[in-house]
Amino acid sequence: MELIKNISTAEQPYLFTRHVHFLNFSRFGGDQPVYINIIRDPVNRFLSNYFFRRFGDWRGEQNHMIRTPSMRQEERYLDINVCILENYPECSNPRLFYIIPYFCGQHPRCREPGEWALERAKLNVNENFLLVGILEELEDVLLLLERFLPHYFKDVLSIYKNPEHRKLGNLTVTVKKTVPSPEAIQILYQRMRYEYEFYYYVKEQFHLLKRKFGLKSHIRKPRPTPEFFIPSPLETEEPIDDEEEDDEKWLEDIYKR
């Protein structure tokens, strides 16, 4: 209730960005906010988190020590393949069941890997989110955000492509990141099967939304990667302004929910 009150009474325009499990404001008498989100390939997300906790990024050589000061040296330099193949807790559930709970919501069963949490997460994506994009197609996400919420995201793609922003973004790349063996990756993939079912569902819905608004993307020639990894980010052509009345009606319906 305190979170709902703080968000609902904030001066507009207001953008709240945190790791928060989905909360239905209307159940507690509040006005439902406009929910947006971006997810990424589950294995890529896990690997980034694994190495970031240990070694941080280029913003500072010691920031990983600040984040995980109690981590022992043998744990910090634990080979990712050993962690996965020997079933260390960090490389098995529940750490691998990560994305779905945020979309599933506040129910205790949302923390349990399974069909119930998966289906509830899908339902919330359909009924309560204006947009859920995927990080591997970030430029498309930004174009749609500018289209749907121009008051917040005007010129966002130009800002994103600005050299100064690129320079800042490069500093957040995780250091000392390595790719596990194919065997280890396959094990991760199997352990994250619910996460991948959700990820591919969101990706399919996102592509349907792109087509609805006339975004046509073509894939650059990808670098060699494990077969289930997402290819390189897409290049996006400018949106095609057709069926504009239907598009605007669709947005109005979303805001009425």
PDB file of C-alpha atoms in Angstrom:
ATOM      1  CA  MET A   1       0.000   0.000   0.000  1.00  0.00           C
ATOM      2  CA  GLU A   2       2.871   2.367   0.777  1.00  0.00           C
ATOM      3  CA  LEU A   3       4.446   1.710  -2.645  1.00  0.00           C
ATOM      4  CA  ILE A   4       1.121   2.232  -4.407  1.00  0.00           C
ATOM      5  CA  LYS A   5       0.526   5.477  -2.534  1.00  0.00           C
ATOM      6  CA  ASN A   6       4.015   6.817  -3.268  1.00  0.00           C
ATOM      7  CA  ILE A   7       3.745   6.086  -6.981  1.00  0.00           C
ATOM      8  CA  SER A   8       0.123   7.171  -7.374  1.00  0.00           C
ATOM      9  CA  THR A   9       0.612  10.549  -5.690  1.00  0.00           C
ATOM     10  CA  ALA A  10       3.903  11.499  -7.362  1.00  0.00           C
ATOM     11  CA  GLU A  11       3.896  14.641  -9.459  1.00  0.00           C
ATOM     12  CA  GLN A  12       3.460  13.925 -13.167  1.00  0.00           C
ATOM     13  CA  PRO A  13       5.205  13.175 -15.458  1.00  0.00           C
ATOM     14  CA  TYR A  14       6.693  10.354 -13.426  1.00  0.00           C
ATOM     15  CA  LEU A  15       8.694   7.285 -14.419  1.00  0.00           C
ATOM     16  CA  PHE A  16       9.389   4.665 -11.734  1.00  0.00           C
ATOM     17  CA  THR A  17      12.130   2.188 -12.604  1.00  0.00           C
ATOM     18  CA  ARG A  18      12.953  -0.615 -10.177  1.00  0.00           C
ATOM     19  CA  HIS A  19      13.067  -4.393  -9.945  1.00  0.00           C
ATOM     20  CA  VAL A  20       9.486  -4.851  -8.712  1.00  0.00           C
ATOM     21  CA  HIS A  21       7.346  -7.953  -9.016  1.00  0.00           C
ATOM     22  CA  PHE A  22       4.134  -7.053 -10.849  1.00  0.00           C
ATOM     23  CA  LEU A  23       1.629  -5.364  -8.565  1.00  0.00           C
ATOM     24  CA  ASN A  24      -2.036  -4.925  -9.488  1.00  0.00           C
ATOM     25  CA  PHE A  25      -2.839  -1.405  -8.278  1.00  0.00           C
ATOM     26  CA  SER A  26      -6.543  -1.740  -9.047  1.00  0.00           C
ATOM     27  CA  ARG A  27      -6.949  -4.538  -6.476  1.00  0.00           C
ATOM     28  CA  PHE A  28      -6.050  -2.001  -3.785  1.00  0.00           C
ATOM     29  CA  GLY A  29      -8.150   0.860  -5.093  1.00  0.00           C
ATOM     30  CA  GLY A  30      -5.364   2.604  -7.006  1.00  0.00           C
ATOM     31  CA  ASP A  31      -5.108   3.613 -10.647  1.00  0.00           C
ATOM     32  CA  GLN A  32      -3.140   1.073 -12.629  1.00  0.00           C
ATOM     33  CA  PRO A  33       0.101   2.604 -13.982  1.00  0.00           C
ATOM     34  CA  VAL A  34       1.331   2.044 -17.513  1.00  0.00           C
ATOM     35  CA  TYR A  35       3.682  -0.936 -17.255  1.00  0.00           C
ATOM     36  CA  ILE A  36       6.610  -1.343 -19.661  1.00  0.00           C
ATOM     37  CA  ASN A  37       9.564  -3.723 -19.541  1.00  0.00           C
ATOM     38  CA  ILE A  38      12.494  -5.131 -21.503  1.00  0.00           C
ATOM     39  CA  ILE A  39      13.825  -8.667 -21.090  1.00  0.00           C
ATOM     40  CA  ARG A  40      16.825 -10.424 -22.582  1.00  0.00           C
ATOM     41  CA  ASP A  41      17.951 -13.908 -23.563  1.00  0.00           C
ATOM     42  CA  PRO A  42      17.904 -15.861 -20.255  1.00  0.00           C
ATOM     43  CA  VAL A  43      21.330 -17.493 -20.608  1.00  0.00           C
ATOM     44  CA  ASN A  44      22.941 -14.216 -21.660  1.00  0.00           C
ATOM     45  CA  ARG A  45      21.319 -12.516 -18.669  1.00  0.00           C
ATOM     46  CA  PHE A  46      22.591 -15.211 -16.322  1.00  0.00           C
ATOM     47  CA  LEU A  47      26.148 -15.025 -17.666  1.00  0.00           C
ATOM     48  CA  SER A  48      26.249 -11.240 -17.381  1.00  0.00           C
ATOM     49  CA  ASN A  49      25.088 -11.441 -13.798  1.00  0.00           C
ATOM     50  CA  TYR A  50      27.545 -14.225 -12.957  1.00  0.00           C
ATOM     51  CA  PHE A  51      30.600 -12.299 -14.137  1.00  0.00           C
ATOM     52  CA  PHE A  52      29.375  -8.855 -13.068  1.00  0.00           C
ATOM     53  CA  ARG A  53      29.029 -10.023  -9.468  1.00  0.00           C
ATOM     54  CA  ARG A  54      32.655 -11.132  -9.611  1.00  0.00           C
ATOM     55  CA  PHE A  55      34.413  -8.532 -11.730  1.00  0.00           C
ATOM     56  CA  GLY A  56      32.088  -5.578 -12.278  1.00  0.00           C
ATOM     57  CA  ASP A  57      32.359  -3.421 -15.403  1.00  0.00           C
ATOM     58  CA  TRP A  58      34.622  -0.759 -16.904  1.00  0.00           C
ATOM     59  CA  ARG A  59      33.273   2.031 -14.679  1.00  0.00           C
ATOM     60  CA  GLY A  60      35.768   1.086 -11.987  1.00  0.00           C
ATOM     61  CA  GLU A  61      38.171  -1.729 -11.320  1.00  0.00           C
ATOM     62  CA  GLN A  62      37.091  -2.134  -7.697  1.00  0.00           C
ATOM     63  CA  ASN A  63      33.321  -1.788  -7.976  1.00  0.00           C
ATOM     64  CA  HIS A  64      32.882  -5.553  -7.901  1.00  0.00           C
ATOM     65  CA  MET A  65      34.692  -5.647  -4.567  1.00  0.00           C
ATOM     66  CA  ILE A  66      32.219  -3.107  -3.219  1.00  0.00           C
ATOM     67  CA  ARG A  67      29.232  -5.119  -4.457  1.00  0.00           C
ATOM     68  CA  THR A  68      30.445  -8.498  -3.191  1.00  0.00           C
ATOM     69  CA  PRO A  69      32.986  -7.764  -0.446  1.00  0.00           C
ATOM     70  CA  SER A  70      32.442 -11.066   1.366  1.00  0.00           C
ATOM     71  CA  MET A  71      32.959 -13.257  -1.702  1.00  0.00           C
ATOM     72  CA  ARG A  72      35.938 -15.551  -1.204  1.00  0.00           C
ATOM     73  CA  GLN A  73      38.676 -15.579  -3.820  1.00  0.00           C
ATOM     74  CA  GLU A  74      38.041 -19.210  -4.768  1.00  0.00           C
ATOM     75  CA  GLU A  75      34.387 -18.347  -5.321  1.00  0.00           C
ATOM     76  CA  ARG A  76      35.178 -15.179  -7.273  1.00  0.00           C
ATOM     77  CA  TYR A  77      37.403 -17.084  -9.695  1.00  0.00           C
ATOM     78  CA  LEU A  78      35.197 -20.186  -9.881  1.00  0.00           C
ATOM     79  CA  ASP A  79      35.193 -21.417 -13.474  1.00  0.00           C
ATOM     80  CA  ILE A  80      31.728 -21.019 -14.987  1.00  0.00           C
ATOM     81  CA  ASN A  81      31.858 -24.543 -16.440  1.00  0.00           C
ATOM     82  CA  VAL A  82      32.630 -26.036 -13.043  1.00  0.00           C
ATOM     83  CA  CYS A  83      29.768 -24.066 -11.513  1.00  0.00           C
ATOM     84  CA  ILE A  84      27.305 -25.387 -14.090  1.00  0.00           C
ATOM     85  CA  LEU A  85      28.514 -28.945 -14.599  1.00  0.00           C
ATOM     86  CA  GLU A  86      29.020 -29.632 -10.889  1.00  0.00           C
ATOM     87  CA  ASN A  87      25.646 -28.115 -10.031  1.00  0.00           C
ATOM     88  CA  TYR A  88      26.752 -25.332  -7.683  1.00  0.00           C
ATOM     89  CA  PRO A  89      23.748 -23.525  -6.118  1.00  0.00           C
ATOM     90  CA  GLU A  90      24.537 -20.313  -8.008  1.00  0.00           C
ATOM     91  CA  CYS A  91      24.201 -22.141 -11.321  1.00  0.00           C
ATOM     92  CA  SER A  92      20.997 -24.015 -10.547  1.00  0.00           C
ATOM     93  CA  ASN A  93      17.514 -23.108  -9.356  1.00  0.00           C
ATOM     94  CA  PRO A  94      16.245 -20.855  -7.943  1.00  0.00           C
ATOM     95  CA  ARG A  95      18.752 -18.360  -9.375  1.00  0.00           C
ATOM     96  CA  LEU A  96      17.965 -19.494 -12.913  1.00  0.00           C
ATOM     97  CA  PHE A  97      14.236 -18.904 -12.417  1.00  0.00           C
ATOM     98  CA  TYR A  98      14.514 -15.139 -12.536  1.00  0.00           C
ATOM     99  CA  ILE A  99      12.487 -13.348 -15.212  1.00  0.00           C
ATOM    100  CA  ILE A 100       9.105 -15.056 -14.850  1.00  0.00           C
ATOM    101  CA  PRO A 101       8.570 -14.161 -11.158  1.00  0.00           C
ATOM    102  CA  TYR A 102       8.732 -10.439 -11.939  1.00  0.00           C
ATOM    103  CA  PHE A 103       5.896 -10.751 -14.445  1.00  0.00           C
ATOM    104  CA  CYS A 104       3.952 -13.347 -12.475  1.00  0.00           C
ATOM    105  CA  GLY A 105       3.437 -11.051  -9.497  1.00  0.00           C
ATOM    106  CA  GLN A 106       3.183 -11.217  -5.717  1.00  0.00           C
ATOM    107  CA  HIS A 107       1.697 -14.692  -5.217  1.00  0.00           C
ATOM    108  CA  PRO A 108       4.045 -17.163  -3.428  1.00  0.00           C
ATOM    109  CA  ARG A 109       3.625 -19.642  -6.297  1.00  0.00           C
ATOM    110  CA  CYS A 110       5.255 -17.095  -8.597  1.00  0.00           C
ATOM    111  CA  ARG A 111       8.598 -18.097  -7.037  1.00  0.00           C
ATOM    112  CA  GLU A 112       8.129 -21.764  -7.955  1.00  0.00           C
ATOM    113  CA  PRO A 113       9.338 -22.844 -11.435  1.00  0.00           C
ATOM    114  CA  GLY A 114       6.386 -24.366 -13.251  1.00  0.00           C
ATOM    115  CA  GLU A 115       3.441 -23.957 -15.594  1.00  0.00           C
ATOM    116  CA  TRP A 116       1.341 -21.989 -13.090  1.00  0.00           C
ATOM    117  CA  ALA A 117       3.839 -19.141 -12.757  1.00  0.00           C
ATOM    118  CA  LEU A 118       4.598 -19.233 -16.483  1.00  0.00           C
ATOM    119  CA  GLU A 119       0.949 -18.907 -17.535  1.00  0.00           C
ATOM    120  CA  ARG A 120       0.259 -16.166 -15.012  1.00  0.00           C
ATOM    121  CA  ALA A 121       3.279 -14.240 -16.292  1.00  0.00           C
ATOM    122  CA  LYS A 122       2.011 -14.552 -19.881  1.00  0.00           C
ATOM    123  CA  LEU A 123      -1.436 -13.365 -18.801  1.00  0.00           C
ATOM    124  CA  ASN A 124       0.003 -10.283 -17.124  1.00  0.00           C
ATOM    125  CA  VAL A 125       2.055  -9.463 -20.219  1.00  0.00           C
ATOM    126  CA  ASN A 126      -1.128  -9.565 -22.306  1.00  0.00           C
ATOM    127  CA  GLU A 127      -3.419  -7.722 -19.925  1.00  0.00           C
ATOM    128  CA  ASN A 128      -1.277  -5.329 -17.921  1.00  0.00           C
ATOM    129  CA  PHE A 129       1.765  -4.258 -19.968  1.00  0.00           C
ATOM    130  CA  LEU A 130       1.748  -1.637 -22.681  1.00  0.00           C
ATOM    131  CA  LEU A 131       4.990  -3.042 -24.065  1.00  0.00           C
ATOM    132  CA  VAL A 132       7.430  -5.814 -23.215  1.00  0.00           C
ATOM    133  CA  GLY A 133      10.405  -5.653 -25.577  1.00  0.00           C
ATOM    134  CA  ILE A 134      13.551  -7.716 -25.916  1.00  0.00           C
ATOM    135  CA  LEU A 135      16.998  -6.287 -25.379  1.00  0.00           C
ATOM    136  CA  GLU A 136      18.440  -7.911 -28.502  1.00  0.00           C
ATOM    137  CA  GLU A 137      16.151  -5.625 -30.574  1.00  0.00           C
ATOM    138  CA  LEU A 138      16.559  -2.533 -28.433  1.00  0.00           C
ATOM    139  CA  GLU A 139      16.317   0.000 -31.249  1.00  0.00           C
ATOM    140  CA  ASP A 140      12.900  -1.378 -32.171  1.00  0.00           C
ATOM    141  CA  VAL A 141      11.860  -1.147 -28.523  1.00  0.00           C
ATOM    142  CA  LEU A 142      12.897   2.501 -28.422  1.00  0.00           C
ATOM    143  CA  LEU A 143      10.996   3.321 -31.614  1.00  0.00           C
ATOM    144  CA  LEU A 144       7.829   1.807 -30.187  1.00  0.00           C
ATOM    145  CA  LEU A 145       8.265   3.573 -26.847  1.00  0.00           C
ATOM    146  CA  GLU A 146       8.581   6.883 -28.671  1.00  0.00           C
ATOM    147  CA  ARG A 147       5.429   6.056 -30.632  1.00  0.00           C
ATOM    148  CA  PHE A 148       3.398   4.988 -27.582  1.00  0.00           C
ATOM    149  CA  LEU A 149       4.698   7.408 -24.943  1.00  0.00           C
ATOM    150  CA  PRO A 150       6.152  10.441 -26.765  1.00  0.00           C
ATOM    151  CA  HIS A 151       5.865  12.645 -23.671  1.00  0.00           C
ATOM    152  CA  TYR A 152       8.520  10.462 -22.016  1.00  0.00           C
ATOM    153  CA  PHE A 153      10.517   9.076 -24.922  1.00  0.00           C
ATOM    154  CA  LYS A 154      10.688  11.821 -27.563  1.00  0.00           C
ATOM    155  CA  ASP A 155      13.895  11.475 -29.648  1.00  0.00           C
ATOM    156  CA  VAL A 156      14.971   8.492 -27.543  1.00  0.00           C
ATOM    157  CA  LEU A 157      16.594   6.687 -30.481  1.00  0.00           C
ATOM    158  CA  SER A 158      18.673   9.757 -31.354  1.00  0.00           C
ATOM    159  CA  ILE A 159      19.791   9.993 -27.739  1.00  0.00           C
ATOM    160  CA  TYR A 160      20.656   6.301 -27.702  1.00  0.00           C
ATOM    161  CA  LYS A 161      22.785   6.654 -30.850  1.00  0.00           C
ATOM    162  CA  ASN A 162      24.566   9.772 -29.591  1.00  0.00           C
ATOM    163  CA  PRO A 163      28.337   9.129 -29.359  1.00  0.00           C
ATOM    164  CA  GLU A 164      28.445  10.383 -25.764  1.00  0.00           C
ATOM    165  CA  HIS A 165      25.747   7.934 -24.761  1.00  0.00           C
ATOM    166  CA  ARG A 166      27.570   5.141 -26.590  1.00  0.00           C
ATOM    167  CA  LYS A 167      30.734   5.999 -24.705  1.00  0.00           C
ATOM    168  CA  LEU A 168      28.856   5.849 -21.395  1.00  0.00           C
ATOM    169  CA  GLY A 169      27.138   2.612 -22.381  1.00  0.00           C
ATOM    170  CA  ASN A 170      30.439   0.938 -23.203  1.00  0.00           C
ATOM    171  CA  LEU A 171      31.572   1.517 -19.619  1.00  0.00           C
ATOM    172  CA  THR A 172      28.800  -0.768 -18.339  1.00  0.00           C
ATOM    173  CA  VAL A 173      30.025  -3.817 -20.270  1.00  0.00           C
ATOM    174  CA  THR A 174      30.872  -6.675 -17.900  1.00  0.00           C
ATOM    175  CA  VAL A 175      34.588  -7.478 -17.780  1.00  0.00           C
ATOM    176  CA  LYS A 176      36.259 -10.899 -17.860  1.00  0.00           C
ATOM    177  CA  LYS A 177      33.128 -12.451 -19.340  1.00  0.00           C
ATOM    178  CA  THR A 178      33.618 -15.833 -21.036  1.00  0.00           C
ATOM    179  CA  VAL A 179      31.317 -18.227 -22.878  1.00  0.00           C
ATOM    180  CA  PRO A 180      30.786 -21.643 -21.260  1.00  0.00           C
ATOM    181  CA  SER A 181      31.341 -24.891 -23.121  1.00  0.00           C
ATOM    182  CA  PRO A 182      28.525 -26.168 -25.392  1.00  0.00           C
ATOM    183  CA  GLU A 183      27.789 -28.899 -22.855  1.00  0.00           C
ATOM    184  CA  ALA A 184      27.440 -26.389 -20.027  1.00  0.00           C
ATOM    185  CA  ILE A 185      25.264 -24.101 -22.147  1.00  0.00           C
ATOM    186  CA  GLN A 186      22.959 -26.973 -23.042  1.00  0.00           C
ATOM    187  CA  ILE A 187      22.533 -27.795 -19.344  1.00  0.00           C
ATOM    188  CA  LEU A 188      21.693 -24.168 -18.603  1.00  0.00           C
ATOM    189  CA  TYR A 189      19.210 -24.163 -21.435  1.00  0.00           C
ATOM    190  CA  GLN A 190      17.453 -27.223 -20.026  1.00  0.00           C
ATOM    191  CA  ARG A 191      17.369 -25.795 -16.510  1.00  0.00           C
ATOM    192  CA  MET A 192      15.864 -22.576 -17.840  1.00  0.00           C
ATOM    193  CA  ARG A 193      13.204 -24.182 -20.012  1.00  0.00           C
ATOM    194  CA  TYR A 194      10.354 -22.181 -18.429  1.00  0.00           C
ATOM    195  CA  GLU A 195      12.346 -18.981 -18.777  1.00  0.00           C
ATOM    196  CA  TYR A 196      12.911 -19.710 -22.452  1.00  0.00           C
ATOM    197  CA  GLU A 197       9.280 -20.550 -23.071  1.00  0.00           C
ATOM    198  CA  PHE A 198       8.379 -17.184 -21.599  1.00  0.00           C
ATOM    199  CA  TYR A 199      11.151 -15.388 -23.480  1.00  0.00           C
ATOM    200  CA  TYR A 200      10.084 -16.828 -26.841  1.00  0.00           C
ATOM    201  CA  TYR A 201       6.451 -16.015 -26.089  1.00  0.00           C
ATOM    202  CA  VAL A 202       7.340 -12.381 -25.341  1.00  0.00           C
ATOM    203  CA  LYS A 203       9.504 -12.254 -28.450  1.00  0.00           C
ATOM    204  CA  GLU A 204       6.653 -13.531 -30.615  1.00  0.00           C
ATOM    205  CA  GLN A 205       4.239 -10.964 -29.165  1.00  0.00           C
ATOM    206  CA  PHE A 206       6.818  -8.228 -29.646  1.00  0.00           C
ATOM    207  CA  HIS A 207       7.263  -9.160 -33.318  1.00  0.00           C
ATOM    208  CA  LEU A 208       3.492  -9.127 -33.836  1.00  0.00           C
ATOM    209  CA  LEU A 209       3.416  -5.636 -32.342  1.00  0.00           C
ATOM    210  CA  LYS A 210       6.258  -4.473 -34.588  1.00  0.00           C
ATOM    211  CA  ARG A 211       4.436  -5.692 -37.674  1.00  0.00           C
ATOM    212  CA  LYS A 212       1.241  -3.992 -36.545  1.00  0.00           C
ATOM    213  CA  PHE A 213       3.048  -0.667 -36.453  1.00  0.00           C
ATOM    214  CA  GLY A 214       5.020  -1.183 -39.648  1.00  0.00           C
ATOM    215  CA  LEU A 215       8.504  -1.795 -38.267  1.00  0.00           C
ATOM    216  CA  LYS A 216      10.536  -3.899 -40.663  1.00  0.00           C
ATOM    217  CA  SER A 217      13.829  -5.248 -39.351  1.00  0.00           C
ATOM    218  CA  HIS A 218      16.569  -7.160 -41.040  1.00  0.00           C
ATOM    219  CA  ILE A 219      19.254  -9.134 -39.258  1.00  0.00           C
ATOM    220  CA  ARG A 220      22.906  -8.333 -39.722  1.00  0.00           C
ATOM    221  CA  LYS A 221      25.126 -11.289 -40.443  1.00  0.00           C
ATOM    222  CA  PRO A 222      25.530 -12.816 -36.961  1.00  0.00           C
ATOM    223  CA  ARG A 223      28.787 -13.775 -35.382  1.00  0.00           C
ATOM    224  CA  PRO A 224      29.232 -17.489 -34.614  1.00  0.00           C
ATOM    225  CA  THR A 225      27.370 -18.236 -31.362  1.00  0.00           C
ATOM    226  CA  PRO A 226      25.809 -21.241 -29.663  1.00  0.00           C
ATOM    227  CA  GLU A 227      22.781 -22.266 -31.688  1.00  0.00           C
ATOM    228  CA  PHE A 228      20.082 -21.021 -29.338  1.00  0.00           C
ATOM    229  CA  PHE A 229      21.693 -17.666 -28.559  1.00  0.00           C
ATOM    230  CA  ILE A 230      19.980 -14.594 -29.941  1.00  0.00           C
ATOM    231  CA  PRO A 231      21.677 -13.108 -33.064  1.00  0.00           C
ATOM    232  CA  SER A 232      23.200  -9.654 -33.185  1.00  0.00           C
ATOM    233  CA  PRO A 233      20.851  -6.686 -32.633  1.00  0.00           C
ATOM    234  CA  LEU A 234      18.562  -5.815 -35.514  1.00  0.00           C
ATOM    235  CA  GLU A 235      18.823  -2.796 -37.749  1.00  0.00           C
ATOM    236  CA  THR A 236      15.494  -1.032 -37.912  1.00  0.00           C
ATOM    237  CA  GLU A 237      13.977   0.898 -40.759  1.00  0.00           C
ATOM    238  CA  GLU A 238      11.719   3.846 -40.019  1.00  0.00           C
ATOM    239  CA  PRO A 239       8.095   2.948 -39.153  1.00  0.00           C
ATOM    240  CA  ILE A 240       5.582   2.900 -41.991  1.00  0.00           C
ATOM    241  CA  ASP A 241       2.597   5.146 -41.222  1.00  0.00           C
ATOM    242  CA  ASP A 242      -0.309   2.998 -42.349  1.00  0.00           C
ATOM    243  CA  GLU A 243      -3.551   2.087 -40.598  1.00  0.00           C
ATOM    244  CA  GLU A 244      -2.872   4.942 -38.179  1.00  0.00           C
ATOM    245  CA  GLU A 245      -6.463   5.185 -36.923  1.00  0.00           C
ATOM    246  CA  ASP A 246      -6.490   1.526 -35.916  1.00  0.00           C
ATOM    247  CA  ASP A 247      -3.139   1.969 -34.186  1.00  0.00           C
ATOM    248  CA  GLU A 248      -4.355   4.899 -32.113  1.00  0.00           C
ATOM    249  CA  LYS A 249      -7.557   3.066 -31.157  1.00  0.00           C
ATOM    250  CA  TRP A 250      -5.444   0.132 -30.002  1.00  0.00           C
ATOM    251  CA  LEU A 251      -3.438   2.467 -27.751  1.00  0.00           C
ATOM    252  CA  GLU A 252      -6.608   4.001 -26.332  1.00  0.00           C
ATOM    253  CA  ASP A 253      -7.889   0.537 -25.437  1.00  0.00           C
ATOM    254  CA  ILE A 254      -4.631  -0.223 -23.618  1.00  0.00           C
ATOM    255  CA  TYR A 255      -4.914   2.936 -21.503  1.00  0.00           C
ATOM    256  CA  LYS A 256      -8.522   2.124 -20.578  1.00  0.00           C
ATOM    257  CA  ARG A 257      -7.553  -1.164 -18.942  1.00  0.00           C
TER     258      ARG A 257
END
